[in-house]
mmCIF file of C-alpha atoms in Angstrom:
data_model
loop_
_atom_site.group_PDB
_atom_site.id
_atom_site.type_symbol
_atom_site.label_atom_id
_atom_site.label_comp_id
_atom_site.label_asym_id
_atom_site.label_seq_id
_atom_site.Cartn_x
_atom_site.Cartn_y
_atom_site.Cartn_z
ATOM 1 C CA MET A 741 6.797 14.805 -17.795
ATOM 2 C CA THR A 742 9.447 17.365 -16.567
ATOM 3 C CA ASN A 743 12.502 18.250 -18.619
ATOM 4 C CA SER A 744 14.814 16.209 -16.469
ATOM 5 C CA GLU A 745 12.915 13.040 -17.407
ATOM 6 C CA LYS A 746 12.500 13.776 -21.008
ATOM 7 C CA SER A 747 16.274 14.200 -21.160
ATOM 8 C CA LEU A 748 16.546 10.184 -20.625
ATOM 9 C CA SER A 749 16.087 9.937 -24.102
ATOM 10 C CA PRO A 750 19.215 11.513 -25.800
ATOM 11 C CA THR A 751 19.729 12.424 -29.052
ATOM 12 C CA THR A 752 21.798 9.587 -31.043
ATOM 13 C CA GLU A 753 24.206 12.470 -32.396
ATOM 14 C CA GLY A 754 27.846 11.112 -30.804
ATOM 15 C CA HIS A 755 26.655 8.229 -28.933
ATOM 16 C CA THR A 756 26.424 4.543 -29.176
ATOM 17 C CA PRO A 757 23.428 2.501 -28.888
ATOM 18 C CA GLN A 758 24.417 0.951 -25.133
ATOM 19 C CA LYS A 759 25.024 4.665 -23.856
ATOM 20 C CA GLN A 760 21.726 6.147 -24.545
ATOM 21 C CA ARG A 761 20.404 3.148 -22.749
ATOM 22 C CA ALA A 762 18.852 5.357 -19.145
ATOM 23 C CA ILE A 763 16.839 4.911 -16.315
ATOM 24 C CA GLY A 764 15.402 7.613 -14.486
ATOM 25 C CA PHE A 765 13.855 7.400 -11.100
ATOM 26 C CA ARG A 766 10.902 9.717 -9.064
ATOM 27 C CA TYR A 767 10.810 9.451 -5.506
ATOM 28 C CA ILE A 768 10.579 10.762 -2.413
ATOM 29 C CA SER A 769 13.188 11.035 -0.133
ATOM 30 C CA GLY A 770 13.257 9.181 3.422
ATOM 31 C CA VAL A 771 12.080 5.931 1.942
ATOM 32 C CA VAL A 772 14.769 4.475 -0.082
ATOM 33 C CA ASP A 773 17.949 4.012 0.866
ATOM 34 C CA LYS A 774 20.980 6.366 -0.724
ATOM 35 C CA ALA A 775 22.930 3.291 -0.399
ATOM 36 C CA VAL A 776 20.103 1.353 -2.507
ATOM 37 C CA LEU A 777 19.923 3.814 -5.360
ATOM 38 C CA ASP A 778 23.944 4.248 -5.186
ATOM 39 C CA GLN A 779 24.679 0.342 -5.792
ATOM 40 C CA ILE A 780 21.905 0.166 -8.247
ATOM 41 C CA ALA A 781 23.548 3.003 -10.241
ATOM 42 C CA SER A 782 26.799 0.899 -10.373
ATOM 43 C CA ARG A 783 25.197 -1.875 -10.867
ATOM 44 C CA LEU A 784 23.647 -0.726 -13.814
ATOM 45 C CA SER A 785 26.570 1.216 -14.990
ATOM 46 C CA GLU A 786 28.365 -1.619 -15.466
ATOM 47 C CA GLN A 787 25.802 -3.096 -18.157
ATOM 48 C CA ASP A 788 26.505 0.668 -19.620
ATOM 49 C CA ILE A 789 22.998 1.982 -18.240
ATOM 50 C CA SER A 790 23.339 5.050 -16.594
ATOM 51 C CA PHE A 791 20.647 5.871 -14.034
ATOM 52 C CA LYS A 792 19.578 9.323 -12.753
ATOM 53 C CA SER A 793 17.153 9.950 -9.441
ATOM 54 C CA PHE A 794 15.151 12.333 -8.911
ATOM 55 C CA ASP A 795 13.983 13.541 -5.685
ATOM 56 C CA MET A 796 10.460 15.382 -5.013
ATOM 57 C CA SER A 797 10.658 15.833 -1.643
ATOM 58 C CA GLY A 798 8.305 18.745 -0.683
ATOM 59 C CA GLN A 799 6.606 19.148 -4.197
ATOM 60 C CA PRO A 800 2.990 18.988 -3.547
ATOM 61 C CA GLN A 801 1.213 15.729 -5.133
ATOM 62 C CA ALA A 802 -1.681 16.581 -7.491
ATOM 63 C CA SER A 803 -4.846 13.732 -6.901
ATOM 64 C CA ILE A 804 -3.819 12.465 -10.104
ATOM 65 C CA ASN A 805 -1.248 10.610 -8.240
ATOM 66 C CA ASP A 806 -3.953 8.469 -6.795
ATOM 67 C CA LEU A 807 -3.535 6.777 -10.670
ATOM 68 C CA LEU A 808 0.283 7.764 -11.024
ATOM 69 C CA SER A 809 2.487 7.142 -8.206
ATOM 70 C CA SER A 810 5.060 9.581 -7.154
ATOM 71 C CA PHE A 811 7.803 6.459 -6.821
ATOM 72 C CA ALA A 812 8.627 5.997 -10.682
ATOM 73 C CA LEU A 813 10.951 4.157 -12.894
ATOM 74 C CA PHE A 814 10.976 5.620 -16.456
ATOM 75 C CA LEU A 815 13.206 2.875 -19.245
ATOM 76 C CA SER A 816 14.348 4.877 -21.767
ATOM 77 C CA SER A 817 13.109 3.698 -25.674
ATOM 78 C CA ASP A 818 16.945 2.353 -25.984
ATOM 79 C CA ILE A 819 16.168 -0.437 -23.127
ATOM 80 C CA THR A 820 12.919 -1.843 -24.704
ATOM 81 C CA ASN A 821 13.459 -1.369 -28.006
ATOM 82 C CA ALA A 822 17.110 -3.958 -26.937
ATOM 83 C CA TYR A 823 15.394 -6.308 -25.536
ATOM 84 C CA MET A 824 12.352 -6.638 -27.939
ATOM 85 C CA LEU A 825 15.104 -6.610 -31.073
ATOM 86 C CA GLY A 826 17.366 -9.801 -28.666
ATOM 87 C CA LEU A 827 19.783 -7.134 -28.346
ATOM 88 C CA LEU A 828 20.245 -7.536 -24.468
ATOM 89 C CA THR A 829 22.936 -9.795 -23.153
ATOM 90 C CA ASN A 830 21.721 -12.383 -20.182
ATOM 91 C CA ALA A 831 23.621 -10.552 -18.025
ATOM 92 C CA THR A 832 22.493 -7.356 -18.698
ATOM 93 C CA TYR A 833 18.530 -8.545 -18.208
ATOM 94 C CA ASP A 834 19.602 -9.912 -15.059
ATOM 95 C CA VAL A 835 20.561 -6.890 -13.631
ATOM 96 C CA LEU A 836 18.167 -4.710 -15.292
ATOM 97 C CA ARG A 837 15.484 -7.051 -13.670
ATOM 98 C CA ASN A 838 17.601 -7.506 -10.696
ATOM 99 C CA SER A 839 17.671 -3.720 -9.932
ATOM 100 C CA LEU A 840 14.127 -3.296 -10.631
ATOM 101 C CA LEU A 841 13.115 -5.879 -7.818
ATOM 102 C CA GLY A 842 15.610 -4.130 -5.434
ATOM 103 C CA LEU A 843 13.722 -1.035 -5.635
ATOM 104 C CA TRP A 844 10.480 -2.748 -5.228
ATOM 105 C CA THR A 845 11.542 -4.508 -2.381
ATOM 106 C CA SER A 846 12.883 -1.246 -0.630
ATOM 107 C CA ILE A 847 10.050 0.818 -0.492
ATOM 108 C CA LYS A 848 7.020 -2.289 0.260
ATOM 109 C CA GLY A 849 5.165 -1.745 3.005
ATOM 110 C CA LYS A 850 6.596 1.969 3.726
ATOM 111 C CA LYS A 851 4.033 4.641 3.755
ATOM 112 C CA VAL A 852 4.740 8.159 2.369
ATOM 113 C CA THR A 853 2.653 11.464 3.487
ATOM 114 C CA GLN A 854 0.471 12.906 -0.014
ATOM 115 C CA VAL A 855 0.323 16.812 0.533
ATOM 116 C CA THR A 856 -1.975 18.437 -1.696
ATOM 117 C CA ALA A 857 -3.683 21.761 -1.982
ATOM 118 C CA HIS A 858 -6.383 20.686 0.646
ATOM 119 C CA CYS A 859 -4.872 17.982 2.756
ATOM 120 C CA SER A 860 -2.153 15.590 3.822
ATOM 121 C CA LYS A 861 -2.564 12.314 4.162
ATOM 122 C CA LYS A 862 -0.216 9.420 4.755
ATOM 123 C CA VAL A 863 -0.139 6.461 1.435
ATOM 124 C CA PRO A 864 1.178 3.043 0.852
ATOM 125 C CA VAL A 865 3.869 3.498 -1.486
ATOM 126 C CA SER A 866 3.820 2.319 -4.994
ATOM 127 C CA LEU A 867 5.947 1.901 -7.958
ATOM 128 C CA ASP A 868 4.954 2.472 -11.222
ATOM 129 C CA ILE A 869 7.323 1.168 -13.929
ATOM 130 C CA ASN A 870 7.102 3.125 -17.139
ATOM 131 C CA MET A 871 8.233 2.283 -20.995
ATOM 132 C CA THR A 872 7.216 3.529 -24.609
ATOM 133 C CA VAL A 873 6.833 1.003 -27.452
ATOM 134 C CA GLY A 874 5.955 2.904 -30.553
ATOM 135 C CA ASN A 875 3.187 4.693 -29.939
ATOM 136 C CA ASP A 876 2.404 3.852 -26.760
ATOM 137 C CA SER A 877 3.265 4.345 -23.234
ATOM 138 C CA LEU A 878 2.976 1.644 -20.542
ATOM 139 C CA THR A 879 2.841 2.188 -16.695
ATOM 140 C CA PHE A 880 2.836 -1.251 -14.984
ATOM 141 C CA LYS A 881 1.769 -0.544 -11.444
ATOM 142 C CA LEU A 882 3.554 -2.311 -8.546
ATOM 143 C CA ASP A 883 1.991 -2.323 -5.432
ATOM 144 C CA GLY A 884 0.545 -5.092 -2.976
ATOM 145 C CA ASP A 885 2.703 -7.134 -0.298
ATOM 146 C CA VAL A 886 3.641 -10.107 -2.546
ATOM 147 C CA SER A 887 6.715 -12.222 -1.805
ATOM 148 C CA GLU A 888 9.981 -11.857 -3.985
ATOM 149 C CA GLU A 889 9.279 -14.313 -5.930
ATOM 150 C CA VAL A 890 5.924 -13.519 -7.151
ATOM 151 C CA GLN A 891 7.500 -9.580 -7.855
ATOM 152 C CA ARG A 892 10.431 -11.457 -9.779
ATOM 153 C CA VAL A 893 7.298 -13.269 -11.601
ATOM 154 C CA LEU A 894 5.699 -10.090 -12.218
ATOM 155 C CA ILE A 895 8.692 -8.609 -13.581
ATOM 156 C CA ASP A 896 9.339 -10.997 -15.904
ATOM 157 C CA ARG A 897 5.757 -11.034 -17.114
ATOM 158 C CA ILE A 898 6.559 -7.303 -17.546
ATOM 159 C CA PHE A 899 9.204 -8.007 -20.588
ATOM 160 C CA ASP A 900 6.664 -10.800 -21.450
ATOM 161 C CA PHE A 901 4.015 -8.339 -22.455
ATOM 162 C CA LEU A 902 6.380 -6.268 -24.140
ATOM 163 C CA LYS A 903 6.690 -8.592 -26.486
ATOM 164 C CA SER A 904 3.331 -9.820 -27.141
ATOM 165 C CA HIS A 905 2.160 -5.943 -27.393
ATOM 166 C CA ARG A 906 0.824 -4.596 -30.627
ATOM 167 C CA GLU A 907 1.029 -0.831 -30.749
ATOM 168 C CA SER A 908 -1.718 1.155 -31.569
ATOM 169 C CA LYS A 909 -2.076 3.146 -34.674
ATOM 170 C CA GLN A 910 -2.804 6.552 -32.451
ATOM 171 C CA PRO A 911 -1.217 7.519 -29.202
ATOM 172 C CA GLN A 912 -2.089 6.040 -26.132
ATOM 173 C CA HIS A 913 -1.508 5.647 -22.546
ATOM 174 C CA LEU A 914 -2.032 2.191 -20.975
ATOM 175 C CA ILE A 915 -2.024 1.353 -17.197
ATOM 176 C CA LEU A 916 -1.339 -2.172 -16.052
ATOM 177 C CA PHE A 917 -2.463 -3.623 -13.203
ATOM 178 C CA THR A 918 -1.653 -7.014 -12.037
ATOM 179 C CA ASP A 919 -4.633 -9.862 -12.180
ATOM 180 C CA LYS A 920 -6.432 -11.596 -9.140
ATOM 181 C CA THR A 921 -3.643 -14.529 -9.564
ATOM 182 C CA LYS A 922 -0.684 -11.933 -9.513
ATOM 183 C CA THR A 923 0.647 -13.449 -12.946
ATOM 184 C CA ALA A 924 -0.594 -11.564 -15.620
ATOM 185 C CA TRP A 925 -0.812 -7.904 -16.486
ATOM 186 C CA ASN A 926 -4.284 -5.867 -17.598
ATOM 187 C CA PRO A 927 -3.900 -3.208 -19.837
ATOM 188 C CA VAL A 928 -6.774 -0.202 -19.367
ATOM 189 C CA PRO A 929 -6.430 3.113 -21.277
ATOM 190 C CA PHE A 930 -5.439 5.925 -19.012
ATOM 191 C CA GLU A 931 -8.430 7.954 -20.327
ATOM 192 C CA THR A 932 -10.687 5.427 -18.930
ATOM 193 C CA LEU A 933 -9.203 5.255 -15.096
ATOM 194 C CA ILE A 934 -9.422 9.726 -15.401
ATOM 195 C CA GLN A 935 -13.403 9.413 -16.304
ATOM 196 C CA ARG A 936 -14.011 6.547 -13.580
ATOM 197 C CA GLU A 937 -12.223 8.969 -11.207
ATOM 198 C CA PHE A 938 -14.117 11.675 -12.598
ATOM 199 C CA GLU A 939 -17.577 10.068 -12.431
ATOM 200 C CA LYS A 940 -16.622 8.659 -8.169
ATOM 201 C CA HIS A 941 -16.029 12.175 -7.207
ATOM 202 C CA ASN A 942 -18.919 13.153 -9.120
ATOM 203 C CA LYS A 943 -20.834 10.682 -6.844
ATOM 204 C CA ALA A 944 -19.249 11.520 -3.275
ATOM 205 C CA SER A 945 -20.185 15.501 -4.331
ATOM 206 C CA LEU A 946 -23.889 14.619 -4.640
#
Protein backbone atom coordinates (compact mmCIF):
# COMPACT_ATOMS: atom_id res chain seq x y z
CA MET A 1 0.00 0.00 0.00
CA THR A 2 1.34 3.46 -0.92
CA ASN A 3 1.69 6.34 1.52
CA SER A 4 -1.18 8.05 -0.28
CA GLU A 5 -3.45 5.07 0.30
CA LYS A 6 -2.42 4.88 3.96
CA SER A 7 -3.53 8.50 4.35
CA LEU A 8 -7.12 7.33 3.90
CA SER A 9 -7.16 6.40 7.58
CA PRO A 10 -6.56 9.75 9.32
CA THR A 11 -6.04 10.04 13.04
CA THR A 12 -9.05 10.71 15.22
CA GLU A 13 -7.67 13.79 16.96
CA GLY A 14 -9.64 16.90 16.12
CA HIS A 15 -12.03 15.14 13.71
CA THR A 16 -15.57 13.86 13.88
CA PRO A 17 -16.28 10.30 12.66
CA GLN A 18 -18.00 11.66 9.56
CA LYS A 19 -14.89 13.57 8.51
CA GLN A 20 -12.80 10.39 8.68
CA ARG A 21 -14.95 8.59 6.11
CA ALA A 22 -12.90 8.40 2.94
CA ILE A 23 -12.60 6.48 -0.31
CA GLY A 24 -9.45 6.26 -2.39
CA PHE A 25 -9.44 5.29 -6.07
CA ARG A 26 -6.33 3.99 -7.85
CA TYR A 27 -6.64 4.13 -11.63
CA ILE A 28 -4.94 4.71 -14.96
CA SER A 29 -5.92 7.86 -16.83
CA GLY A 30 -7.52 7.60 -20.24
CA VAL A 31 -9.90 4.88 -19.12
CA VAL A 32 -12.05 6.79 -16.65
CA ASP A 33 -13.56 10.13 -17.63
CA LYS A 34 -12.51 12.88 -15.21
CA ALA A 35 -16.08 14.17 -15.26
CA VAL A 36 -17.21 10.85 -13.77
CA LEU A 37 -14.66 11.17 -10.95
CA ASP A 38 -15.66 14.77 -10.24
CA GLN A 39 -19.34 13.85 -10.13
CA ILE A 40 -18.73 10.96 -7.74
CA ALA A 41 -16.52 13.14 -5.51
CA SER A 42 -19.26 15.78 -5.37
CA ARG A 43 -22.01 13.31 -4.45
CA LEU A 44 -19.91 11.61 -1.78
CA SER A 45 -18.91 14.97 -0.32
CA GLU A 46 -22.60 15.73 0.26
CA GLN A 47 -22.61 12.67 2.56
CA ASP A 48 -19.40 13.75 4.35
CA ILE A 49 -17.29 11.16 2.54
CA SER A 50 -14.08 12.40 0.95
CA PHE A 51 -12.95 10.92 -2.38
CA LYS A 52 -9.31 10.92 -3.46
CA SER A 53 -8.01 9.55 -6.76
CA PHE A 54 -4.47 8.39 -7.54
CA ASP A 55 -3.38 8.21 -11.19
CA MET A 56 -0.95 5.30 -11.72
CA SER A 57 -0.26 6.10 -15.39
CA GLY A 58 3.32 5.48 -16.50
CA GLN A 59 4.20 3.26 -13.58
CA PRO A 60 5.28 -0.32 -14.45
CA GLN A 61 2.69 -2.84 -13.27
CA ALA A 62 4.12 -5.86 -11.47
CA SER A 63 3.01 -9.36 -12.43
CA ILE A 64 1.05 -9.52 -9.19
CA ASN A 65 -1.59 -7.46 -10.98
CA ASP A 66 -2.88 -10.75 -12.36
CA LEU A 67 -4.38 -10.97 -8.86
CA LEU A 68 -4.67 -7.30 -7.86
CA SER A 69 -6.06 -4.81 -10.36
CA SER A 70 -4.56 -1.44 -11.28
CA PHE A 71 -8.07 -0.08 -10.76
CA ALA A 72 -8.97 -0.27 -7.09
CA LEU A 73 -11.18 1.40 -4.52
CA PHE A 74 -10.11 1.63 -0.88
CA LEU A 75 -12.87 2.22 1.67
CA SER A 76 -11.71 3.51 5.03
CA SER A 77 -12.52 1.44 8.10
CA ASP A 78 -14.71 4.30 9.31
CA ILE A 79 -17.12 3.54 6.47
CA THR A 80 -17.19 -0.22 6.98
CA ASN A 81 -17.51 0.14 10.76
CA ALA A 82 -20.36 2.64 10.40
CA TYR A 83 -22.18 0.27 8.07
CA MET A 84 -21.73 -2.75 10.33
CA LEU A 85 -22.95 -0.75 13.34
CA GLY A 86 -26.00 0.51 11.45
CA LEU A 87 -24.79 4.11 11.54
CA LEU A 88 -25.04 4.81 7.80
CA THR A 89 -28.29 6.42 6.73
CA ASN A 90 -30.20 4.98 3.80
CA ALA A 91 -29.32 8.10 1.80
CA THR A 92 -25.60 7.67 2.49
CA TYR A 93 -25.69 3.98 1.60
CA ASP A 94 -27.51 4.71 -1.67
CA VAL A 95 -24.92 7.32 -2.68
CA LEU A 96 -22.09 4.96 -1.70
CA ARG A 97 -23.56 2.05 -3.66
CA ASN A 98 -24.32 4.20 -6.70
CA SER A 99 -20.77 5.59 -6.64
CA LEU A 100 -19.28 2.09 -6.69
CA LEU A 101 -21.72 1.11 -9.42
CA GLY A 102 -20.88 4.21 -11.46
CA LEU A 103 -17.14 3.52 -11.36
CA TRP A 104 -17.61 -0.14 -12.24
CA THR A 105 -19.90 0.75 -15.16
CA SER A 106 -17.49 3.41 -16.44
CA ILE A 107 -14.65 0.91 -16.90
CA LYS A 108 -16.65 -2.19 -17.88
CA GLY A 109 -15.59 -3.64 -21.23
CA LYS A 110 -12.47 -1.47 -21.52
CA LYS A 111 -8.86 -2.57 -21.83
CA VAL A 112 -5.59 -1.11 -20.64
CA THR A 113 -1.94 -1.74 -21.49
CA GLN A 114 -0.23 -3.62 -18.66
CA VAL A 115 3.51 -2.88 -18.68
CA THR A 116 6.01 -5.09 -16.84
CA ALA A 117 9.79 -5.28 -16.89
CA HIS A 118 9.64 -7.81 -19.73
CA CYS A 119 6.67 -6.98 -21.94
CA SER A 120 3.44 -5.08 -22.42
CA LYS A 121 0.01 -6.46 -23.23
CA LYS A 122 -3.61 -5.39 -23.45
CA VAL A 123 -5.72 -6.72 -20.58
CA PRO A 124 -9.39 -6.24 -19.66
CA VAL A 125 -9.96 -3.69 -16.94
CA SER A 126 -11.31 -5.03 -13.67
CA LEU A 127 -12.10 -3.23 -10.43
CA ASP A 128 -11.06 -4.21 -6.91
CA ILE A 129 -12.93 -2.99 -3.84
CA ASN A 130 -10.76 -3.11 -0.73
CA MET A 131 -12.03 -3.01 2.84
CA THR A 132 -10.72 -3.84 6.29
CA VAL A 133 -12.72 -5.70 8.94
CA GLY A 134 -10.82 -6.10 12.20
CA ASN A 135 -7.65 -8.06 11.39
CA ASP A 136 -8.79 -8.99 7.90
CA SER A 137 -8.21 -7.25 4.58
CA LEU A 138 -10.88 -8.01 1.98
CA THR A 139 -10.50 -7.51 -1.78
CA PHE A 140 -13.64 -7.99 -3.88
CA LYS A 141 -12.97 -8.64 -7.58
CA LEU A 142 -15.48 -6.91 -9.86
CA ASP A 143 -15.12 -8.04 -13.45
CA GLY A 144 -17.00 -9.67 -16.28
CA ASP A 145 -19.58 -8.30 -18.69
CA VAL A 146 -22.65 -8.46 -16.45
CA SER A 147 -25.83 -6.42 -16.50
CA GLU A 148 -26.36 -3.36 -14.30
CA GLU A 149 -28.93 -5.32 -12.32
CA VAL A 150 -26.35 -8.01 -11.52
CA GLN A 151 -23.77 -5.34 -10.72
CA ARG A 152 -26.16 -3.76 -8.23
CA VAL A 153 -26.88 -7.14 -6.58
CA LEU A 154 -23.17 -7.95 -6.26
CA ILE A 155 -22.42 -4.60 -4.65
CA ASP A 156 -25.23 -5.14 -2.14
CA ARG A 157 -23.85 -8.62 -1.45
CA ILE A 158 -20.46 -7.08 -0.63
CA PHE A 159 -22.04 -5.27 2.29
CA ASP A 160 -24.05 -8.37 3.21
CA PHE A 161 -20.75 -10.25 3.39
CA LEU A 162 -19.35 -7.66 5.81
CA LYS A 163 -22.14 -8.33 8.27
CA SER A 164 -21.74 -12.12 8.10
CA HIS A 165 -17.93 -12.18 8.10
CA ARG A 166 -16.20 -13.40 11.24
CA GLU A 167 -12.72 -11.95 11.49
CA SER A 168 -9.79 -14.27 12.10
CA LYS A 169 -7.54 -14.18 15.15
CA GLN A 170 -4.51 -13.69 12.91
CA PRO A 171 -4.38 -11.03 10.17
CA GLN A 172 -5.25 -12.39 6.74
CA HIS A 173 -5.93 -11.06 3.25
CA LEU A 174 -8.91 -12.61 1.49
CA ILE A 175 -9.57 -12.25 -2.24
CA LEU A 176 -13.26 -12.64 -3.05
CA PHE A 177 -14.56 -13.86 -6.40
CA THR A 178 -18.15 -14.19 -7.57
CA ASP A 179 -19.65 -17.66 -7.75
CA LYS A 180 -20.94 -19.18 -11.00
CA THR A 181 -24.39 -17.68 -10.48
CA LYS A 182 -22.91 -14.18 -10.00
CA THR A 183 -24.98 -13.76 -6.84
CA ALA A 184 -22.52 -14.49 -4.02
CA TRP A 185 -18.90 -13.97 -2.99
CA ASN A 186 -16.40 -16.78 -2.38
CA PRO A 187 -13.32 -15.89 -0.29
CA VAL A 188 -9.88 -17.34 -1.04
CA PRO A 189 -6.77 -16.58 1.08
CA PHE A 190 -4.30 -14.43 -0.82
CA GLU A 191 -1.47 -16.82 0.12
CA THR A 192 -3.36 -19.65 -1.60
CA LEU A 193 -3.59 -17.66 -4.83
CA ILE A 194 0.09 -16.77 -4.68
CA GLN A 195 0.93 -20.45 -4.29
CA ARG A 196 -1.24 -21.31 -7.30
CA GLU A 197 0.47 -18.65 -9.40
CA PHE A 198 3.87 -19.94 -8.29
CA GLU A 199 2.99 -23.51 -9.28
CA LYS A 200 1.57 -22.32 -12.62
CA HIS A 201 4.78 -20.43 -13.34
CA ASN A 202 6.93 -23.45 -12.50
CA LYS A 203 4.90 -25.72 -14.80
CA ALA A 204 5.13 -23.22 -17.65
CA SER A 205 8.92 -23.00 -17.29
CA LEU A 206 9.43 -26.78 -17.55
